[in-house]
Amino acid sequence: MFGSVLIANRGEIAVRVIRACRLLGLRAVAVHSVADADSAHVRLADTAICIGPAPARQSYLDQAAILAAAEVTGAEAIHPGYGFLSENAAFADRVEEAGLTFIGPAGATMRVMGDKIAAKRAMRAAGVPCVPGLDEGLPHDPGRVIEIAHDIGYPLILKAAGGGGGRGMRRVDREEDLLDALAVTREEGRSAFGNGEIYAERFLTHPRHVEIQVIADAHGHALWLGSRDCSLQRRHQKVIEEAPAPGIEPSQLAAVGERCAHACRQIGYRGVGTFEFLYEDGAFFFIEMNTRLQVEHPVTEMTSGLDLVELQIRVARGERLQLRQDEVTCRGHSFECRLNAEDPVTFKPSPGLITDWQMPGGPGVRIDTHAGPGYRVPPYYDSLIGKLIVHGATRDDALARLRAALDEARIEGIATNLPLHRRLASDTVFCAGGVDIHYLERGMSGGVA
Ligand code: ADP
């Protein structure tokens, strides 16, 4: 049991975690860089401590500085949020070695899931459907590589076992390109991730991105909490997410959800997590598991009525999940727009002073943000300044609320992607549901995105 939590993060997610701490009567400790001294998470926390200069490497990624801050402030647990150190197994181990609780799975679990080949092997063993291909690294013998690729078929995708963030992957369309592509990807894997192991799987040409939210306690009880569709992406960055994934039979979602919960039990998973799938022609294919809270967790909160961060902290405290699977329901429909400080056409980051900020309200509208009028978006971190989340009784109701909310939202002083969100919320193909992951980059239905 712990009575205080240090939040090793910034921005809207730090604010979100502090709110959950409040609810549970826990003391919230904020850490911040020099650039974030006036930030909302610093003001909201019970204690705040500066851990270094603006660049993340010298602050939010500085493990020693964060552990020292925990010691100085007497924090007993560390919540990593998402990004930064949230999927760093070595950091999770260091936190536990320092006698603190890491709010997330064990380092060893994160290590398995961080290696894409090991993760795929573990998931296939647990009966989770995976993309066709061998669950092992490609050999060095060129003849064998060509044979393996032939069995998978073209197009295929080469992936670095240690890859992440959309890097370390290469599509191969023809056998004559295979060996060169493999050499380049191997080199990339070695230099960017310190791991030259590469595997191959079938390339899916028009998949949707559908994911399953799970939670597991330390006593072997695991649940799946619903599906999300995050197919609207640009450069592998999600733009709008929704729950549940539209147009998929609830019985099919339940079947794959059950497999995910079963996999959690099998690997001894603890905490919240997300199984990411590509969904093509009616079938699910596992691609990776995220061993942390996701940016898009609010859409699941809106449809399940559960507070995921509260539950995440409770299971980290060793509490048993009080919920049975048949008590988890999906009510209505929810969308989340990621509000970014960026040019809506070129997508170039647009830091600076927010001179005017008006957010919508009313039934079924939720804003998660650390920004507001007079807030200066620093140039050092990612460009997410908030999330606009809506809920409605049906998908169409939620879309109507989304359009009204986006019309009401005003952010002045910096460029944001609000105009892009407005176009998407009125785009007939998106509104019909079920677009694939290339839809946004193809330019939507009516021209260049
Ligand atoms: P990362 O860890 O770098 O995010 P993922 O394995 O999650 O890597 O894949 C990222 C993205 O790459 C996917 O969302 C999808 O767009 C594309 N991708 C991955 N595997 C495949 C595949 N087998 N076929 C087609 N696209 C793929």
Coordinates of C-alpha atoms and ligand atoms in Angstrom, one line a residue:
M1 CA 0.0 0.0 0.0
F2 CA 1.2 3.5 -0.8
G3 CA -0.1 6.9 0.2
S4 CA 1.7 9.1 -2.3
V5 CA 2.4 9.0 -6.0
L6 CA 5.0 10.8 -8.1
I7 CA 3.9 11.4 -11.6
A8 CA 6.9 11.1 -14.0
N9 CA 5.2 13.0 -16.8
R10 CA 3.8 16.3 -17.9
G11 CA 0.9 17.8 -19.8
E12 CA -2.7 16.5 -19.9
I13 CA -1.8 13.0 -18.7
A14 CA -0.1 14.3 -15.5
V15 CA -3.2 16.3 -14.8
R16 CA -5.3 13.2 -15.4
V17 CA -3.3 11.1 -13.0
I18 CA -3.3 13.8 -10.3
R19 CA -7.1 13.8 -10.5
A20 CA -7.2 10.1 -9.9
C21 CA -4.8 10.5 -6.9
R22 CA -7.2 13.1 -5.4
L23 CA -10.1 10.7 -5.8
L24 CA -8.2 8.0 -3.9
G25 CA -6.9 10.3 -1.2
L26 CA -3.3 9.9 -2.3
R27 CA -0.7 12.7 -2.2
A28 CA 0.3 13.7 -5.7
V29 CA 3.9 14.7 -6.4
A30 CA 4.6 16.5 -9.7
V31 CA 8.0 16.7 -11.4
H32 CA 8.7 19.3 -14.0
S33 CA 11.3 20.7 -16.3
V34 CA 12.3 24.4 -16.1
A35 CA 10.1 24.9 -19.2
D36 CA 7.0 23.6 -17.3
A37 CA 7.4 25.5 -14.1
D38 CA 4.0 27.3 -14.6
S39 CA 2.2 24.2 -15.9
A40 CA -1.2 23.0 -14.7
H41 CA 0.1 19.7 -13.3
V42 CA 2.6 21.7 -11.2
R43 CA -0.3 23.9 -9.8
L44 CA -2.6 21.0 -9.2
A45 CA -0.2 18.7 -7.4
D46 CA 0.3 18.6 -3.6
T47 CA 4.1 18.9 -4.1
A48 CA 6.1 19.9 -7.1
I49 CA 9.8 19.6 -7.8
C50 CA 12.0 20.7 -10.7
I51 CA 14.1 17.9 -12.1
G52 CA 16.1 19.6 -14.8
P53 CA 16.3 21.8 -17.9
A54 CA 13.8 21.8 -20.7
P55 CA 15.1 19.0 -23.0
A56 CA 13.3 15.7 -22.0
R57 CA 16.6 13.8 -21.9
Q58 CA 17.7 16.0 -19.0
S59 CA 14.3 16.0 -17.2
Y60 CA 11.4 13.7 -17.9
L61 CA 13.7 11.0 -19.2
D62 CA 16.3 11.4 -16.5
Q63 CA 15.8 8.3 -14.4
A64 CA 18.2 9.3 -11.6
A65 CA 16.6 12.7 -11.3
I66 CA 13.2 11.2 -11.0
L67 CA 14.3 8.7 -8.4
A68 CA 16.0 11.4 -6.4
A69 CA 12.8 13.5 -6.6
A70 CA 10.9 10.6 -5.2
E71 CA 13.3 10.2 -2.3
V72 CA 13.3 13.9 -1.5
T73 CA 9.5 14.2 -1.6
G74 CA 8.9 10.9 0.2
A75 CA 6.8 9.5 -2.8
E76 CA 6.1 5.8 -2.4
A77 CA 4.9 5.0 -6.0
I78 CA 5.7 6.3 -9.5
H79 CA 3.1 6.6 -12.3
P80 CA 4.9 6.9 -15.6
G81 CA 1.9 8.1 -17.7
Y82 CA 2.4 7.4 -21.4
G83 CA 5.5 8.1 -23.6
F84 CA 8.7 9.0 -21.8
L85 CA 9.7 6.2 -19.4
S86 CA 6.3 4.4 -19.4
E87 CA 7.6 1.3 -21.4
N88 CA 11.1 1.3 -20.1
A89 CA 11.6 -2.0 -18.4
A90 CA 15.0 -1.0 -16.8
F91 CA 13.3 2.1 -15.2
A92 CA 10.5 -0.1 -13.8
D93 CA 13.1 -2.4 -12.3
R94 CA 15.0 0.6 -10.8
V95 CA 11.8 1.9 -9.2
E96 CA 11.1 -1.4 -7.6
E97 CA 14.8 -1.8 -6.5
A98 CA 14.5 1.6 -4.8
G99 CA 11.6 0.1 -2.7
L100 CA 8.9 2.0 -4.6
T101 CA 5.9 0.8 -6.5
F102 CA 6.0 1.1 -10.3
I103 CA 2.4 1.7 -11.4
G104 CA 2.5 -0.7 -14.4
P105 CA 3.5 -4.3 -15.1
A106 CA 6.7 -6.0 -13.9
G107 CA 9.9 -5.0 -15.8
A108 CA 10.2 -8.6 -17.0
T109 CA 6.7 -8.5 -18.6
M110 CA 7.6 -5.2 -20.3
R111 CA 10.8 -6.8 -21.7
V112 CA 8.8 -9.6 -23.3
M113 CA 6.3 -7.2 -24.8
G114 CA 9.0 -4.8 -25.9
D115 CA 10.6 -7.5 -28.1
K116 CA 8.1 -7.8 -31.0
I117 CA 9.1 -11.4 -31.8
A118 CA 8.9 -12.6 -28.2
A119 CA 5.5 -10.7 -27.8
K120 CA 4.1 -12.4 -31.0
R121 CA 5.2 -15.8 -29.8
A122 CA 3.7 -15.3 -26.4
M123 CA 0.4 -14.1 -27.9
R124 CA 0.2 -16.9 -30.4
A125 CA 0.8 -19.4 -27.6
A126 CA -2.1 -17.8 -25.7
G127 CA -4.4 -18.2 -28.7
V128 CA -4.4 -14.5 -29.8
P129 CA -4.7 -14.3 -33.7
C130 CA -1.5 -12.9 -35.2
V131 CA -0.3 -11.8 -38.7
P132 CA 0.8 -14.8 -40.7
G133 CA 4.6 -15.2 -40.6
L134 CA 7.3 -17.0 -38.6
D135 CA 7.6 -16.0 -34.9
E136 CA 11.4 -15.9 -35.1
G137 CA 14.2 -13.8 -36.5
L138 CA 15.2 -14.3 -40.1
P139 CA 18.3 -16.4 -40.6
H140 CA 21.5 -15.1 -42.2
D141 CA 21.4 -17.7 -45.1
P142 CA 20.0 -15.8 -48.1
G143 CA 18.5 -18.9 -49.6
R144 CA 16.5 -19.7 -46.5
V145 CA 15.3 -16.0 -46.3
I146 CA 14.0 -16.2 -49.8
E147 CA 12.2 -19.5 -49.0
I148 CA 10.6 -18.1 -45.9
A149 CA 9.5 -15.0 -47.7
H150 CA 8.1 -17.1 -50.5
D151 CA 6.0 -19.0 -48.0
I152 CA 4.6 -15.8 -46.5
G153 CA 3.9 -14.3 -49.9
Y154 CA 4.2 -10.7 -51.2
P155 CA 3.8 -8.0 -50.3
L156 CA 5.4 -8.6 -46.9
I157 CA 6.7 -6.4 -44.2
L158 CA 10.1 -6.7 -42.5
K159 CA 10.1 -5.6 -38.9
A160 CA 12.9 -5.0 -36.4
A161 CA 12.3 -7.0 -33.2
G162 CA 13.3 -4.0 -31.1
G163 CA 11.5 -1.4 -33.3
G164 CA 8.9 1.1 -32.1
G165 CA 7.2 4.4 -32.9
G166 CA 6.6 3.3 -36.5
R167 CA 10.3 2.9 -37.2
G168 CA 12.3 -0.1 -38.2
M169 CA 9.7 -1.4 -40.7
R170 CA 9.9 -1.9 -44.5
R171 CA 7.4 -3.1 -47.0
V172 CA 8.7 -5.5 -49.7
D173 CA 6.7 -6.1 -52.9
R174 CA 9.0 -8.3 -54.9
E175 CA 11.5 -11.1 -54.3
E176 CA 14.3 -9.2 -56.1
D177 CA 14.1 -6.4 -53.5
L178 CA 14.1 -8.7 -50.4
L179 CA 17.8 -9.1 -49.5
D180 CA 18.7 -5.4 -49.9
A181 CA 15.6 -4.4 -47.9
L182 CA 16.6 -6.9 -45.2
A183 CA 20.2 -5.6 -45.0
V184 CA 18.9 -2.0 -44.6
T185 CA 16.3 -2.9 -42.0
R186 CA 18.9 -5.0 -40.1
E187 CA 21.3 -2.1 -40.0
E188 CA 18.5 0.3 -38.9
G189 CA 17.5 -2.1 -36.1
R190 CA 21.1 -2.3 -34.9
S191 CA 21.8 1.4 -34.9
A192 CA 18.4 2.7 -33.7
F193 CA 17.4 -0.1 -31.3
G194 CA 20.6 -2.0 -30.6
N195 CA 19.0 -5.2 -32.0
G196 CA 19.6 -6.5 -35.5
E197 CA 17.0 -9.2 -35.3
I198 CA 14.4 -8.9 -38.1
Y199 CA 11.3 -10.9 -38.8
A200 CA 8.9 -11.0 -41.7
E201 CA 5.1 -11.1 -41.8
R202 CA 2.4 -10.6 -44.4
F203 CA 1.7 -7.0 -45.3
L204 CA -2.0 -6.1 -45.0
T205 CA -3.0 -3.6 -47.6
H206 CA -6.2 -2.0 -46.2
P207 CA -6.4 -2.8 -42.5
R208 CA -8.2 -0.9 -39.8
H209 CA -6.5 -0.3 -36.4
V210 CA -8.7 -1.9 -33.7
E211 CA -7.5 -2.4 -30.2
I212 CA -8.7 -4.0 -27.0
Q213 CA -8.3 -2.5 -23.5
V214 CA -7.4 -4.8 -20.7
I215 CA -6.8 -4.6 -17.0
A216 CA -5.4 -7.3 -14.7
D217 CA -4.9 -7.4 -10.9
A218 CA -2.0 -9.1 -9.1
H219 CA -4.2 -12.0 -8.2
G220 CA -4.8 -13.6 -11.6
H221 CA -8.0 -11.7 -12.4
A222 CA -8.0 -10.1 -15.9
L223 CA -10.8 -8.4 -17.8
W224 CA -11.2 -6.8 -21.2
L225 CA -12.9 -3.4 -21.1
G226 CA -14.0 -2.9 -24.7
S227 CA -12.7 -2.1 -28.2
R228 CA -11.4 1.1 -29.8
D229 CA -10.9 2.0 -33.4
C230 CA -7.9 4.3 -34.1
S231 CA -7.7 4.0 -37.9
L232 CA -7.6 7.8 -38.5
Q233 CA -3.8 8.2 -38.4
R234 CA -1.1 10.3 -40.0
R235 CA 2.4 9.0 -40.0
H236 CA 1.3 6.3 -37.5
Q237 CA 0.1 9.1 -35.2
K238 CA -3.6 8.7 -34.2
V239 CA -5.8 11.7 -34.8
I240 CA -9.3 10.6 -33.8
E241 CA -10.2 7.5 -31.8
E242 CA -13.6 6.0 -31.0
A243 CA -15.2 3.3 -28.9
P244 CA -16.5 0.8 -29.7
A245 CA -14.9 -0.2 -33.1
P246 CA -17.9 0.4 -35.4
G247 CA -19.4 -2.3 -37.7
I248 CA -17.9 -5.3 -36.0
E249 CA -20.2 -7.9 -34.4
P250 CA -20.2 -7.7 -30.6
S251 CA -19.7 -11.4 -30.5
Q252 CA -16.5 -11.2 -32.6
L253 CA -15.2 -8.4 -30.4
A254 CA -16.0 -10.5 -27.3
A255 CA -14.2 -13.5 -28.7
V256 CA -11.0 -11.6 -29.3
G257 CA -11.4 -9.7 -26.0
E258 CA -11.6 -13.0 -24.2
R259 CA -8.4 -14.1 -25.9
C260 CA -6.7 -11.0 -24.7
A261 CA -7.9 -11.4 -21.1
H262 CA -6.8 -15.0 -21.3
A263 CA -3.3 -14.0 -22.6
C264 CA -3.0 -11.6 -19.6
R265 CA -3.7 -14.5 -17.2
Q266 CA -1.2 -16.7 -19.0
I267 CA 1.7 -14.2 -18.9
G268 CA 0.9 -13.0 -15.4
Y269 CA 0.1 -9.5 -16.6
R270 CA -0.7 -6.7 -14.0
G271 CA -2.1 -3.3 -14.7
V272 CA -3.8 -1.7 -17.7
G273 CA -2.7 -2.6 -21.2
T274 CA -3.8 -2.5 -24.8
F275 CA -3.7 -5.2 -27.4
E276 CA -3.3 -3.6 -30.8
F277 CA -4.7 -5.4 -33.9
L278 CA -4.9 -4.8 -37.6
Y279 CA -8.4 -5.8 -38.7
E280 CA -8.8 -6.7 -42.4
D281 CA -11.6 -8.5 -44.3
G282 CA -13.3 -9.5 -41.1
A283 CA -10.2 -10.9 -39.3
F284 CA -8.1 -9.7 -36.4
F285 CA -4.3 -9.8 -36.5
F286 CA -2.3 -8.9 -33.4
I287 CA 0.6 -6.5 -33.9
E288 CA 1.7 -5.3 -30.5
M289 CA 0.8 -4.8 -26.9
N290 CA 1.2 -1.5 -25.1
T291 CA 2.0 -2.1 -21.4
R292 CA 0.7 1.3 -20.2
L293 CA -2.2 3.7 -20.1
Q294 CA -3.0 5.0 -23.6
V295 CA -3.7 8.6 -24.8
E296 CA -7.1 7.3 -26.0
H297 CA -8.2 5.7 -22.7
P298 CA -11.0 8.3 -22.2
V299 CA -13.2 6.8 -25.0
T300 CA -13.3 3.5 -23.1
E301 CA -14.0 5.4 -19.8
M302 CA -17.0 7.1 -21.5
T303 CA -18.5 3.8 -22.8
S304 CA -17.7 1.6 -19.9
G305 CA -18.4 4.1 -17.1
L306 CA -15.1 3.0 -15.4
D307 CA -12.3 5.2 -14.3
L308 CA -9.3 3.4 -15.8
V309 CA -6.6 5.4 -13.9
E310 CA -8.3 4.8 -10.6
L311 CA -8.5 1.1 -11.3
Q312 CA -4.9 1.1 -12.5
I313 CA -3.7 2.6 -9.2
R314 CA -5.9 0.2 -7.2
V315 CA -4.4 -2.9 -8.8
A316 CA -0.9 -1.4 -8.4
R317 CA -1.8 -1.2 -4.6
G318 CA -2.5 -4.9 -4.7
E319 CA -6.2 -4.6 -4.5
R320 CA -8.4 -7.2 -6.2
L321 CA -10.5 -6.1 -9.1
Q322 CA -14.1 -6.1 -7.8
L323 CA -15.6 -6.4 -11.2
R324 CA -16.7 -9.5 -13.1
Q325 CA -16.5 -9.7 -16.9
D326 CA -20.3 -9.9 -17.2
E327 CA -20.5 -6.5 -15.3
V328 CA -18.4 -4.7 -17.9
T329 CA -20.8 -3.1 -20.4
C330 CA -20.4 -0.9 -23.4
R331 CA -22.9 1.9 -23.4
G332 CA -23.3 4.3 -26.4
H333 CA -20.5 5.6 -28.4
S334 CA -17.5 7.9 -27.8
F335 CA -15.0 9.9 -29.9
E336 CA -11.8 11.6 -28.9
C337 CA -10.0 14.3 -31.0
R338 CA -6.4 14.9 -30.2
L339 CA -5.9 18.7 -30.2
N340 CA -2.4 19.4 -31.4
A341 CA -0.5 22.7 -31.6
E342 CA 0.4 22.2 -35.3
D343 CA -0.4 23.7 -38.7
P344 CA -3.5 21.9 -40.0
V345 CA -2.1 21.7 -43.5
T346 CA 1.7 21.2 -43.2
F347 CA 1.4 19.6 -39.7
K348 CA 4.5 21.6 -38.6
P349 CA 4.5 22.1 -34.8
S350 CA 3.2 25.5 -33.7
P351 CA 4.4 26.3 -30.2
G352 CA 3.7 29.7 -28.6
L353 CA 1.3 31.7 -26.5
I354 CA -2.4 30.8 -26.5
T355 CA -4.2 34.1 -26.4
D356 CA -7.7 32.9 -26.5
W357 CA -9.1 29.4 -25.4
Q358 CA -12.7 28.5 -25.3
M359 CA -13.7 24.9 -24.8
P360 CA -17.2 23.4 -25.4
G361 CA -19.3 22.0 -22.7
G362 CA -22.7 20.5 -22.1
P363 CA -23.9 16.9 -21.8
G364 CA -21.5 14.2 -23.1
V365 CA -18.6 16.6 -23.5
R366 CA -15.2 16.1 -21.7
I367 CA -12.0 18.1 -22.1
D368 CA -8.7 16.6 -20.8
T369 CA -6.0 19.3 -21.0
H370 CA -3.3 21.2 -19.2
A371 CA -3.7 24.2 -21.5
G372 CA -5.8 27.4 -21.3
P373 CA -5.8 31.1 -22.1
G374 CA -2.3 32.6 -21.5
Y375 CA -0.6 29.2 -21.6
R376 CA 2.6 29.1 -23.6
V377 CA 3.0 25.8 -25.5
P378 CA 6.7 24.9 -25.1
P379 CA 8.6 23.8 -28.2
Y380 CA 10.4 20.9 -26.5
Y381 CA 7.7 18.2 -26.3
D382 CA 5.1 16.6 -28.4
S383 CA 2.4 18.9 -29.7
L384 CA -0.7 17.4 -27.9
I385 CA -2.4 20.3 -26.0
G386 CA -5.6 18.6 -25.1
K387 CA -8.2 16.0 -25.9
L388 CA -11.8 16.7 -26.8
I389 CA -14.0 13.7 -25.9
V390 CA -17.7 13.3 -26.6
H391 CA -20.2 10.6 -25.7
G392 CA -23.6 9.9 -27.3
A393 CA -26.3 7.2 -27.1
T394 CA -25.5 6.1 -30.6
R395 CA -22.5 6.7 -33.0
D396 CA -24.6 9.2 -34.9
D397 CA -25.5 11.0 -31.7
A398 CA -21.9 11.1 -30.7
L399 CA -20.9 12.5 -34.1
A400 CA -23.5 15.2 -33.8
R401 CA -22.1 16.2 -30.4
L402 CA -18.6 16.1 -31.8
R403 CA -19.5 18.5 -34.6
A404 CA -21.3 20.9 -32.2
A405 CA -18.4 20.7 -29.8
L406 CA -15.8 21.4 -32.5
D407 CA -17.8 24.4 -33.7
E408 CA -17.8 25.8 -30.2
A409 CA -14.1 25.3 -29.6
R410 CA -11.8 28.3 -30.1
I411 CA -8.0 28.4 -29.7
E412 CA -6.2 31.6 -30.8
G413 CA -2.6 32.6 -30.9
I414 CA -1.2 29.4 -32.2
A415 CA -2.1 27.1 -35.1
T416 CA -4.0 24.0 -34.2
N417 CA -5.5 21.0 -36.0
L418 CA -9.1 22.1 -35.1
P419 CA -9.9 22.8 -38.8
L420 CA -8.8 19.2 -39.7
H421 CA -11.0 17.8 -36.9
R422 CA -14.0 19.8 -38.2
R423 CA -13.5 18.4 -41.7
L424 CA -13.1 14.9 -40.5
A425 CA -16.2 15.1 -38.3
S426 CA -18.2 16.1 -41.4
D427 CA -16.5 13.7 -43.8
T428 CA -19.2 11.4 -45.1
V429 CA -16.9 8.3 -45.4
F430 CA -15.6 8.7 -41.9
C431 CA -19.1 9.3 -40.6
A432 CA -20.2 6.1 -42.2
G433 CA -17.6 4.2 -40.1
G434 CA -14.9 1.7 -40.7
V435 CA -12.2 3.6 -42.7
D436 CA -8.8 2.0 -43.1
I437 CA -5.5 3.3 -41.7
H438 CA -4.6 4.9 -45.0
Y439 CA -7.8 6.9 -45.3
L440 CA -6.5 10.2 -43.8
E441 CA -3.2 10.2 -45.7
R442 CA -5.0 9.3 -49.0
G443 CA -6.7 12.7 -48.5
M444 CA -10.2 11.7 -47.2
S445 CA -13.1 11.8 -49.6
G446 CA -12.9 15.3 -50.8
G447 CA -9.3 16.3 -51.4
V448 CA -6.0 16.7 -49.6
A449 CA -6.0 16.3 -45.9
Ligands
ADP1 P1 5.4 0.3 -33.7 O1 5.7 -0.4 -32.5 O2 6.6 0.9 -34.4 O3 4.2 1.3 -33.6 P2 3.6 -1.6 -35.0 O4 3.9 -3.1 -35.1 O5 2.6 -1.2 -33.9 O6 4.9 -0.8 -34.8 O7 3.1 -1.1 -36.4 C1 2.9 0.2 -36.6 C2 2.1 0.4 -37.9 O8 2.8 -0.2 -39.0 C3 0.7 -0.2 -37.9 O9 -0.2 0.6 -37.2 C4 0.5 -0.3 -39.3 O10 0.1 1.0 -39.9 C5 1.8 -0.7 -39.9 N1 2.0 -2.2 -39.9 C6 2.5 -3.0 -39.0 N2 2.5 -4.3 -39.3 C7 1.8 -4.3 -40.5 C8 1.4 -5.4 -41.4 N3 1.7 -6.7 -41.2 N4 0.8 -5.0 -42.6 C9 0.6 -3.7 -42.9 N5 0.9 -2.7 -42.1 C10 1.5 -3.0 -40.9

